[in-house]
Coordinates of C-alpha atoms and ligand atoms in Angstrom, one line a residue:
X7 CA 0.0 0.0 0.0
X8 CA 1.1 3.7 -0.7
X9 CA 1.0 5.4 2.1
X10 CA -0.3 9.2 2.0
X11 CA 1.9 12.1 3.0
X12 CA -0.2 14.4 5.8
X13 CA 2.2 17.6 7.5
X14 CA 0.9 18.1 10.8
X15 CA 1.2 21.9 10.9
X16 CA 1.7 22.8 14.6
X17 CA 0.4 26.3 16.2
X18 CA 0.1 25.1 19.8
X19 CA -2.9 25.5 22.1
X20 CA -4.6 23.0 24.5
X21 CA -3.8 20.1 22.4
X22 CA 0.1 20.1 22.6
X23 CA -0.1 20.8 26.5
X24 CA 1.9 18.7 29.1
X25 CA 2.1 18.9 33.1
X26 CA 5.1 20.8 33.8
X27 CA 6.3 18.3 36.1
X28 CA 6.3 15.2 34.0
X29 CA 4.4 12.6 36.0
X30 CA 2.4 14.4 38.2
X31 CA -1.0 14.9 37.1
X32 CA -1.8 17.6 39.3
X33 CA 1.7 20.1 38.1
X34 CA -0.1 23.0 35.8
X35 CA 0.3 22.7 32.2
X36 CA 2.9 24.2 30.3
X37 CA 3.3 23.9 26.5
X38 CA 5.5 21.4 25.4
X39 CA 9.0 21.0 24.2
X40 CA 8.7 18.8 21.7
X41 CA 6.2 16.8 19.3
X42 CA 8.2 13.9 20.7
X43 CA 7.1 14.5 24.1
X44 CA 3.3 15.6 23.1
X45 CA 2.8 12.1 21.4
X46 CA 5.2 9.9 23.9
X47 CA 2.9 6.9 25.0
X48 CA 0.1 7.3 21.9
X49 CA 1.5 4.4 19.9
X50 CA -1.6 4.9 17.8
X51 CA 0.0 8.2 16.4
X52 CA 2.9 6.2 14.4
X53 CA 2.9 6.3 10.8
X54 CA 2.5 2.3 10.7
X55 CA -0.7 2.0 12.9
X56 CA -2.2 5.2 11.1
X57 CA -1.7 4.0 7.6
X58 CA -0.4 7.6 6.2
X59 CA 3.5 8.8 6.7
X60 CA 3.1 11.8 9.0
X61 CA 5.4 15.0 8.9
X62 CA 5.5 17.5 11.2
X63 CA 6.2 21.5 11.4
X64 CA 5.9 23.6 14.1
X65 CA 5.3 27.6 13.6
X66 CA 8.0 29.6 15.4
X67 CA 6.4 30.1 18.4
X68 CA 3.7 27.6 20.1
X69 CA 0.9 29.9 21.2
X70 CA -2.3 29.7 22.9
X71 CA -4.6 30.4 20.2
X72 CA -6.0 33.7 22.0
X73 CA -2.9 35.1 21.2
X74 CA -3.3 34.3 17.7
X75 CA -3.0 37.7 15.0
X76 CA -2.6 38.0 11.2
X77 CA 0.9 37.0 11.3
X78 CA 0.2 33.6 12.7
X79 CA -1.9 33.3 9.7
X80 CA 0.2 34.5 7.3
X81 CA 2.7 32.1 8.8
X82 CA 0.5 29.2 8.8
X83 CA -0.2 29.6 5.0
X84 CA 3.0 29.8 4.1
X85 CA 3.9 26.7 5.6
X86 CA 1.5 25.2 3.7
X87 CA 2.5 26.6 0.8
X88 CA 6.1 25.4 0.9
X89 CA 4.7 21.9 1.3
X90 CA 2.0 21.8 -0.6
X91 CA 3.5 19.5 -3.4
X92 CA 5.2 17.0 -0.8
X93 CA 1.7 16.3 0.9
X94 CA -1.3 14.8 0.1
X95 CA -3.0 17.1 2.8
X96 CA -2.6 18.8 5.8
X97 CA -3.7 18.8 9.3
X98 CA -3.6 22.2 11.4
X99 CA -3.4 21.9 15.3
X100 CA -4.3 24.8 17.1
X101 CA -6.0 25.9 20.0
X102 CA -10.0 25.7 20.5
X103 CA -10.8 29.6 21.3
X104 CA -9.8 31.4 17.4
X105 CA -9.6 28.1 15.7
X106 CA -12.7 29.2 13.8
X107 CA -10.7 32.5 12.9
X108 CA -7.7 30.6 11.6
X109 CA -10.1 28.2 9.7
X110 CA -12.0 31.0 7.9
X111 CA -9.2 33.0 7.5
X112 CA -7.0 30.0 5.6
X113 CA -10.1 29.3 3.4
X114 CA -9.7 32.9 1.8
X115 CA -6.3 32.7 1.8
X116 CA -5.1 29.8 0.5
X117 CA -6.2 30.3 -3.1
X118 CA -7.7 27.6 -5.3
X119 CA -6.8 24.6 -3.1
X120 CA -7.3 21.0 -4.2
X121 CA -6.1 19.3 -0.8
X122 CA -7.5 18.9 2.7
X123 CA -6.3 21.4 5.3
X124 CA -8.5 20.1 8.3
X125 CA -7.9 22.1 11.9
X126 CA -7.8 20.2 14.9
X127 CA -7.3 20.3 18.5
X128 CA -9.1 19.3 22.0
X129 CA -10.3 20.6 25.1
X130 CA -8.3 18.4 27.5
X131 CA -4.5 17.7 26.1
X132 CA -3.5 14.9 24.5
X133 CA -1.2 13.6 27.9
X134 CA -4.3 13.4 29.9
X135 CA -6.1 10.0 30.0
X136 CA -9.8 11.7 29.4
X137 CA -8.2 13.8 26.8
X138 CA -10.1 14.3 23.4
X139 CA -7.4 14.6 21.7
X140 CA -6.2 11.6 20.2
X141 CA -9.4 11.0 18.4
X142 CA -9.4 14.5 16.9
X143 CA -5.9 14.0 15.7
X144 CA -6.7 10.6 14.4
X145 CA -9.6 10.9 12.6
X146 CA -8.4 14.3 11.0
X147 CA -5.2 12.7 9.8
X148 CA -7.0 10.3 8.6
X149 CA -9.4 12.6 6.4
X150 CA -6.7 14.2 4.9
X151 CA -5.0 11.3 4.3
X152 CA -8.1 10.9 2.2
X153 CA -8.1 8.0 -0.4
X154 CA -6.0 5.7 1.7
X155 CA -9.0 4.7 3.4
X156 CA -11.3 5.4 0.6
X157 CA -12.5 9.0 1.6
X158 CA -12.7 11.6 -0.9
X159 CA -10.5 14.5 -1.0
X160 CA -11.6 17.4 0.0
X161 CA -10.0 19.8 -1.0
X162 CA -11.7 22.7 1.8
X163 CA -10.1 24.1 5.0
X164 CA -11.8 22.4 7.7
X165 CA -12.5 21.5 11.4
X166 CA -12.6 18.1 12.7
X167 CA -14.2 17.7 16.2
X168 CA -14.9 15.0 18.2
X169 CA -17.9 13.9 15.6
X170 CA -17.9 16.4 13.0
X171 CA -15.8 17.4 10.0
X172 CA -17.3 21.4 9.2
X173 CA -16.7 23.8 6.4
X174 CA -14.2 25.5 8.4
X175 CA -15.4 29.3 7.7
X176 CA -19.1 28.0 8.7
X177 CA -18.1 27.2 12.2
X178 CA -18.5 27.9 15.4
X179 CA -17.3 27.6 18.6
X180 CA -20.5 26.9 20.8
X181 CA -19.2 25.4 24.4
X182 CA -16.4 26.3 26.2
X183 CA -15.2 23.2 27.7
X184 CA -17.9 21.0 25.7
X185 CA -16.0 17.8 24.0
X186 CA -18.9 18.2 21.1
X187 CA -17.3 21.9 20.9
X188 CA -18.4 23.2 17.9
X189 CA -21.0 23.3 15.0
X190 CA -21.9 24.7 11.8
X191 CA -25.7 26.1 12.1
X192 CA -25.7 26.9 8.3
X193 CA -24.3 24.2 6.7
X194 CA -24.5 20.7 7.2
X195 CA -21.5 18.6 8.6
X196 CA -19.2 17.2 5.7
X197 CA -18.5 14.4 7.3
X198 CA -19.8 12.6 10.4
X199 CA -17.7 10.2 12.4
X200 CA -18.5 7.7 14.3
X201 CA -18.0 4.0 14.0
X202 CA -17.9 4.7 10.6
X203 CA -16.7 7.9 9.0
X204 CA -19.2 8.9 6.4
X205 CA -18.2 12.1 4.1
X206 CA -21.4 13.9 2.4
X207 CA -19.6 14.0 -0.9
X208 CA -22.4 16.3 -2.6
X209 CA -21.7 18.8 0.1
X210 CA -18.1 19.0 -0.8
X211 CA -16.1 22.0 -2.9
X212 CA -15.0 20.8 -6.8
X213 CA -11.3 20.5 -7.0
X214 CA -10.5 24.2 -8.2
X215 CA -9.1 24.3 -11.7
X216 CA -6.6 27.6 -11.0
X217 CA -3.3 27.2 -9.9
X218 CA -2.7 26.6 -5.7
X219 CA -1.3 29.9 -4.2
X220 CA -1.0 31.4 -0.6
X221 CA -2.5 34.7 -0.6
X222 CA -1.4 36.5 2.6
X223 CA -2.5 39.9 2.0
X224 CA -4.8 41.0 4.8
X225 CA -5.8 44.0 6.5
X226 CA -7.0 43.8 10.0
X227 CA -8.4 47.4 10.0
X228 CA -11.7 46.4 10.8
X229 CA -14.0 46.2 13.9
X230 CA -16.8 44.3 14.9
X231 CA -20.1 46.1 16.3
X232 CA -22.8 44.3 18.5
X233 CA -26.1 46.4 18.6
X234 CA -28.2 46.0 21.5
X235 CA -31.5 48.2 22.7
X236 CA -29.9 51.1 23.7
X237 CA -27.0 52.0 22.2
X238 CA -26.3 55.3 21.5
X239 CA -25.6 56.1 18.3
X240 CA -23.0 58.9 18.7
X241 CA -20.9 55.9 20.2
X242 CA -20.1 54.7 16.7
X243 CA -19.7 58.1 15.0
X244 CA -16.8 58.2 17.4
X245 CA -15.6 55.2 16.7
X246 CA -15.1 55.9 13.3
X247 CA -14.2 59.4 13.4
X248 CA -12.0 60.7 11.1
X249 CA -8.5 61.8 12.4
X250 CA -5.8 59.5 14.6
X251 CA -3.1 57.4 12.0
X252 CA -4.3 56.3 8.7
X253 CA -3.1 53.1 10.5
X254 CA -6.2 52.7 13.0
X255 CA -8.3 54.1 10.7
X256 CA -11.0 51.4 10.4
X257 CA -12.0 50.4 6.8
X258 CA -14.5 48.1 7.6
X259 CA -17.5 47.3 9.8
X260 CA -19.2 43.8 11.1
X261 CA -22.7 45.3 12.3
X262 CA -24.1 42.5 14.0
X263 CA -27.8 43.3 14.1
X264 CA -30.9 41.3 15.1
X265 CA -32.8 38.5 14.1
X266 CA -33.0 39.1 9.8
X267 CA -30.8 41.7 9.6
X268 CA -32.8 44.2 11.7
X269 CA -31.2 47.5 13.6
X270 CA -33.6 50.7 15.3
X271 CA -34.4 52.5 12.2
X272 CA -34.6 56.4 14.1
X273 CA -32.7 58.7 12.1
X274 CA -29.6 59.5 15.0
X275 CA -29.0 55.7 14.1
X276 CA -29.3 55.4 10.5
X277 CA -27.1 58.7 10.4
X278 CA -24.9 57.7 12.4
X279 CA -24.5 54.5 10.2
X280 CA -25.0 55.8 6.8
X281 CA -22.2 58.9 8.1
X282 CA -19.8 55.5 8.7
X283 CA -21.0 54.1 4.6
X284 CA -19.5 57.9 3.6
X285 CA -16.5 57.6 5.0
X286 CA -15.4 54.5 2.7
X287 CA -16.0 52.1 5.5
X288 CA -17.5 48.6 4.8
X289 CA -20.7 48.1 6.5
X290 CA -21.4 44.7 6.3
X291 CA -24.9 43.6 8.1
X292 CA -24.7 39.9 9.9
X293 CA -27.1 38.9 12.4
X294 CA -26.8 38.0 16.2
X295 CA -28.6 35.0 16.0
X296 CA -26.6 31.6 16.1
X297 CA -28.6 30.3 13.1
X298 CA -30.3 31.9 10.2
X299 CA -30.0 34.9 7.3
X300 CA -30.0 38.3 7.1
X301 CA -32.8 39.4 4.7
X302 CA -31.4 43.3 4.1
X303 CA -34.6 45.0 2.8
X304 CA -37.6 42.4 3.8
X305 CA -39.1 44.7 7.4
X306 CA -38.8 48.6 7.3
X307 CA -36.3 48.1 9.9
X308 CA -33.5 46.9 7.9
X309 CA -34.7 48.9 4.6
X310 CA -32.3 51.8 5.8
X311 CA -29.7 50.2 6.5
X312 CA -29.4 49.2 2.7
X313 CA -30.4 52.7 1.4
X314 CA -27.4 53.8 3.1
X315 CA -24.9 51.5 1.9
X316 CA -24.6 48.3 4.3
X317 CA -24.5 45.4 2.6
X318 CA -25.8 41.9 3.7
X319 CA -23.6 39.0 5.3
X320 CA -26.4 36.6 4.1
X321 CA -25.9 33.8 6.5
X322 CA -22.0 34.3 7.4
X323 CA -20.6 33.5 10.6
X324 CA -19.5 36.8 12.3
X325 CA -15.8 35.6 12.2
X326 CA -16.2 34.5 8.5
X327 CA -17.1 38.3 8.1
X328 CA -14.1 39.7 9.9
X329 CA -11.7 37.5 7.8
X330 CA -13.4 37.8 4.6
X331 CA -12.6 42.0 5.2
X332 CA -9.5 41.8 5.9
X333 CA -9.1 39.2 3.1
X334 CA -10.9 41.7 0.8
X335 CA -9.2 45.1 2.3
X336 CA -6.0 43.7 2.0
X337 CA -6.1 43.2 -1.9
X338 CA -6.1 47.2 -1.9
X339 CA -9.8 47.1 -3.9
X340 CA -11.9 50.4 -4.4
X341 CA -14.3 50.0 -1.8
X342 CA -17.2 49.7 -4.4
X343 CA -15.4 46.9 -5.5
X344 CA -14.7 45.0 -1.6
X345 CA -18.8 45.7 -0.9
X346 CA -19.5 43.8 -4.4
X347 CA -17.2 40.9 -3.6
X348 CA -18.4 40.7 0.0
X349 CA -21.7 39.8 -0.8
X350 CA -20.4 36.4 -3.3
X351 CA -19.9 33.4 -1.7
X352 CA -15.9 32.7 -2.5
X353 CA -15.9 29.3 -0.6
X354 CA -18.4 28.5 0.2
X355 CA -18.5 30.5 3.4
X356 CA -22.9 32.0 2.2
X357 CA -25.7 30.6 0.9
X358 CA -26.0 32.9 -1.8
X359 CA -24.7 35.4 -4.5
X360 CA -26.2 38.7 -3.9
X361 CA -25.9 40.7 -6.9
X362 CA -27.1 44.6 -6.4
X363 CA -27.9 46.7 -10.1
X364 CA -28.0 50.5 -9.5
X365 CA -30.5 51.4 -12.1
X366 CA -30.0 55.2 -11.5
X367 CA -32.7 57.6 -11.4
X368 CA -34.3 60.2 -13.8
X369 CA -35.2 63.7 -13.1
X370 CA -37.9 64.0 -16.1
X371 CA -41.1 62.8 -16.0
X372 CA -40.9 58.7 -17.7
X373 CA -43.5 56.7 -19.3
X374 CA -41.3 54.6 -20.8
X375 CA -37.7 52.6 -19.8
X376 CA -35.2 54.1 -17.8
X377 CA -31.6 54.8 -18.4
X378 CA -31.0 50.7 -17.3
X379 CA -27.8 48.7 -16.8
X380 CA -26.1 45.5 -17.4
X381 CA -26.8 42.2 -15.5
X382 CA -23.7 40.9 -14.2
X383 CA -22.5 38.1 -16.7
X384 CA -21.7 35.5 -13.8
X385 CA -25.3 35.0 -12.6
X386 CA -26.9 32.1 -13.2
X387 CA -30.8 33.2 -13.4
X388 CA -31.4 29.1 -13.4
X389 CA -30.1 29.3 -9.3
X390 CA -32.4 32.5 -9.0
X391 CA -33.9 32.5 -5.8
X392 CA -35.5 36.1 -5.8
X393 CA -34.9 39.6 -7.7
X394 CA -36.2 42.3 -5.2
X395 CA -37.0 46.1 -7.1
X396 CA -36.6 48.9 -4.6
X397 CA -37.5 52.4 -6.0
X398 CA -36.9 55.1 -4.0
X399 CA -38.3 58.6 -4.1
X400 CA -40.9 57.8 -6.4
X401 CA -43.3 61.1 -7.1
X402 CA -47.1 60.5 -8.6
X403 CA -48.0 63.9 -9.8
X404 CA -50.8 65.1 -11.9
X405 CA -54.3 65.1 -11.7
X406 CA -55.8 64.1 -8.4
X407 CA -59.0 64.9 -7.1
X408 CA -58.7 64.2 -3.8
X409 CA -57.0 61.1 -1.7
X410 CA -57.1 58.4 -4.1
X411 CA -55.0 55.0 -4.6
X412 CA -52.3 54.6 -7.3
X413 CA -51.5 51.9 -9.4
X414 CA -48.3 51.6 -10.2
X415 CA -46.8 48.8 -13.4
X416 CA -43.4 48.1 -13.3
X417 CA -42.0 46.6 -16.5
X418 CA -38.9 45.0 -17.0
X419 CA -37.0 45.2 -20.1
X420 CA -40.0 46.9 -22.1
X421 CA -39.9 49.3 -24.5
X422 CA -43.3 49.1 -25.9
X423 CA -45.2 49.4 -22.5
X424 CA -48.0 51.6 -23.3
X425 CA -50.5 50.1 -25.2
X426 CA -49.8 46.8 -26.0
X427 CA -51.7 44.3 -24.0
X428 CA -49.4 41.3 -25.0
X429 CA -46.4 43.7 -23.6
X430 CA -48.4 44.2 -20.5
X431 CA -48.3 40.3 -19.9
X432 CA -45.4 39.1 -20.5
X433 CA -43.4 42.3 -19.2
X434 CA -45.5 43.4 -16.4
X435 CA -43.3 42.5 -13.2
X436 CA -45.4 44.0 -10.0
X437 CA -48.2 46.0 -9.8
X438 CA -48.6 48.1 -6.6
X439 CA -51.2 50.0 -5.4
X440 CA -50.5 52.7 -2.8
X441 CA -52.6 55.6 -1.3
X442 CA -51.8 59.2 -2.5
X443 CA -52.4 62.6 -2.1
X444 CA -50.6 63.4 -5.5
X445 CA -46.7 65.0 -5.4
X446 CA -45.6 63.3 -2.3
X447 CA -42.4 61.0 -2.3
X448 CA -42.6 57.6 -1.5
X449 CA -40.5 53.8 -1.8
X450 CA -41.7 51.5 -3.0
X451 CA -40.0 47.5 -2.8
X452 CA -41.4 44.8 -4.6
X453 CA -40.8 41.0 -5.6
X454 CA -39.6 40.6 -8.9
X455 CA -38.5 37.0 -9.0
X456 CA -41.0 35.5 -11.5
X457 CA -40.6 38.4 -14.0
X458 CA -36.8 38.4 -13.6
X459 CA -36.6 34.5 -14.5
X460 CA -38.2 34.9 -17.5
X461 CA -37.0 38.9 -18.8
X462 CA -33.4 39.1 -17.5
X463 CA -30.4 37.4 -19.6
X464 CA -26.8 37.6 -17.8
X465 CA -24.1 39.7 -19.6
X466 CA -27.7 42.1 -21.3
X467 CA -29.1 45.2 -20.6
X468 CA -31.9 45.6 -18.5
X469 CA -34.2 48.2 -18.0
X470 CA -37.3 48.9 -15.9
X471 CA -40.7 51.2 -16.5
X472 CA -42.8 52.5 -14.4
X473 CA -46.4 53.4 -15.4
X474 CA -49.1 54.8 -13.6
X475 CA -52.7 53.0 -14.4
X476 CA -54.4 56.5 -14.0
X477 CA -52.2 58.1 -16.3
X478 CA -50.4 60.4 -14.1
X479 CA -47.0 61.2 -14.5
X480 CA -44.3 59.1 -12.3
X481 CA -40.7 59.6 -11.7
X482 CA -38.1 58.0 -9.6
X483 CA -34.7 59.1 -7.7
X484 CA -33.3 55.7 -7.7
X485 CA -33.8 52.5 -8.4
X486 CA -32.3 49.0 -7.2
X487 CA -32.8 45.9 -8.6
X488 CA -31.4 43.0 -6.1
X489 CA -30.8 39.1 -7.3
X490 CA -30.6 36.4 -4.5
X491 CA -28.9 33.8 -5.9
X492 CA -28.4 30.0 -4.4
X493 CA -24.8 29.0 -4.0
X494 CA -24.4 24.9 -5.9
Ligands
LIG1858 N1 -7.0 28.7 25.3 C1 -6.8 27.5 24.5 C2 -6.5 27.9 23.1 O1 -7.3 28.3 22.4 C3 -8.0 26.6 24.6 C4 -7.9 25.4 23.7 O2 -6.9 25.1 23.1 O3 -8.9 24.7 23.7 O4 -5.4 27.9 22.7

């Protein structure tokens, strides 16, 4: 039998603890000197019993992973890099406090990878006799041993604990001392381990086609916000606040706001907020609760935080946020540019592809199509899960009597819309009907999905109408069309 090549990739924490008087159980733990002395008495840990030659690194300094900054990162994925040929895959042992941080923050970095990189470690250390730790070691050595024992490859950074192999930038760390210590509340387990390790191999990444490269550009300039009734909205306009070194100046916000993406909508707060979106900062929304999506736009209480620039997390993990960012600022992208890539799923760390088209706005009265704009070329409209159309500022002017309703038609990618009654059907998007008093300003969101699937084409123009059924005149200050797309 071949046996497959696996670099254990040391970083330290609980794991690679030992009592610092060896032999007495009760001396506090210290790390250890030596991968030698961490494994002494675990017989099951040699090559010949594991079926997959084991190497071993260590990264300059063995840290607790609370300790743990971008350089440790940085340091881990170059390691990786310089053996990435030599190995058939990697396993990662770290501490159980940032592991998800490291996990999510390899998966950006570490470009286009093809092997496992699974990150391990254990609540009790592996000298102790109710220690965790050998399983975790075993069975993630094993995994990215891969097709030694007839496992697929997969080729994702993940987390292998106790009975769960996760996506690593879908996880979480739920219990502090728990053995079952972490879980993915968005996406299934990859693989499941008990007396028999069974990998879900349609939940499993494609083998990029690009080349393998470490990418260890990040910049950490970014902060992490936790609303909570109360806050005080001045708070964050000094946190932000221009001034101090370019250094500390923060480029980009985690807002983690509640349930689907909701935050106070008074105006201090949306100013206060929107004020942060002018100052180039990356607002990016994420919610609070351990499970679940933010829906940016769906209750009036979120609807401003997208008019003034935030854009949704979707269903990341708040630390697959934070390392996305600094994955994202430290590429040196315009910021228009970091907001549009923040919202696609690069690893599968989201559910879905949000894809935002500014349609602009028109200061003339408009029967007919709008100025438009091009549907990105990447979407696939067959993984469409819904097209929102948000106008804002709308005006109905002409003549009304006295408070009446208004009907408004919204046509996509019309430019006949006016009298043809075949047009009507097969362009017509939404109708909505709204209250007026004539002149007044008003939004108006509505569900596009149907008309979308069956008008749009990638890569095209589109363009939108809006008619009023009583004839009146109707104009817009802008308008956003908004494609929710599921991720394969
Ligand atoms: N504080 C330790 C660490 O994260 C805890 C652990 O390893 O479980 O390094």
């Amino acid at each position: 039998m071949v046996l497959r090549k696996v670099l254990i990739v040391n970083t330290g924490g609980t794991l690679c603890m030992v009592h610092a008087e060896r032999g007495n159980p009760l001396s506090p733990l210290v790390p250890a000197a030596s991968w030698e002395e961490i494994v002494a008495g675990h017989p099951i840990l040699a090559s010949e019993i594991l079926g997959i030659e084991v190497g071993y690194r260590a990264v300059s300094q063995l840290i607790d992973s609370s300790q743990m900054q971008q350089e440790h990162w940085q340091e881990i994925a170059r390691i990786i890099a310089a053996n990435y040929e030599d190995y058939s895959g990697f396993v990662v042992v770290h501490g159980t406090d940032t592991m998800c941080y490291t996990a999510s923050a390899l998966s950006f970095m570490l470009e286009n990878l093809g092997k496992p990189v699974i990150l391990t470690g254990s609540q009790r250390p592996l000298v102790e006799p109710r220690s965790d730790a050998a399983q975790n070691l075993v069975t993630s050595l094993q995994l990215a041993g891969g097709d030694t024992f007839g496992y697929p490859v997969i080729p994702e950074v993940c987390i292998f604990f106790r009975d769960y192999l996760l996506r690593g930038n879908r996880a979480r760390k739920l219990s502090a001392s728990g053995y079952s210590g972490f879980e993915s509340p968005n996406f299934p387990a990859l693989a499941t381990a008990g007396e028999h390790v069974v990998v879900d191999k349609k939940l499993i990444r494609a083998v990029p086609e690009g080349r393998f490269a470490a990418n260890t550009s990040l910049d950490s300039r970014v902060m992490v916000l936790e609303i909570f009734p109360g806050f005080k909205p001045g708070v964050l306009r000094r946190l932000v606040e221009e001034g101090g070194a370019e250094e500390d100046a923060v480029r980009g916000l985690i807002l983690k706001t509640y349930g689907t993406g909701n935050a106070p909508s008074n105006r201090a707060f949306l100013e206060a907020v929107g004020g942060v979106c002018e100052q180039g900062v990356v607002v990016v929304n994420v919610t609070q609760c351990p499970q679940g999506m933010v829906e940016l736009g769906l209750y009036e209480a979120s609807a401003g935080l997208l008019q003034r620039g935030v854009v949704s997390g979707v269903d990341m993990t708040p630390e697959a946020a934070v390392c996305k960012m600094m994955y994202l600022l430290g590429q040196g992208l315009p910021t228009e540019e970091v907001k549009r890539v923040m919202q696609m799923a690069l690893v599968g760390e989201q559910s879905m592809n949000i894809y935002s088209v500014a349609l602009g706005g028109l200061d003339d009265p408009l029967p007919l199509a709008g100025p438009g704009a091009v549907l990105p070329s990447e979407i696939r409209m067959d993984a469409l899960r819904s097209a929102i159309l948000r106008l804002r500022g709308v005006q109905s002017m002409g003549p009304v009597m006295a408070e009446s309703e208004v009907e408004l038609r919204l046509f996509l990618n019309s430019t006949e819309v006016a009298d043809s009654p075949d047009v009507e059907e097969t362009h017509c998007a939404a109708v909505v009907r709204r209250p007026t008093k004539g002149g007044e300003e008003f939004d108006v969101v509505c569900d596009v999905s149907a008309a979308s699937r069956r008008l749009l084409r990638p890569g095209q123009m589109i363009s939108v109408a809006v008619v009023s059924a009583e004839g009146r005149t109707v104009r817009w200050r802008s308008m956003h069309l908004t494609l929710y797309s599921d991720v394969s």
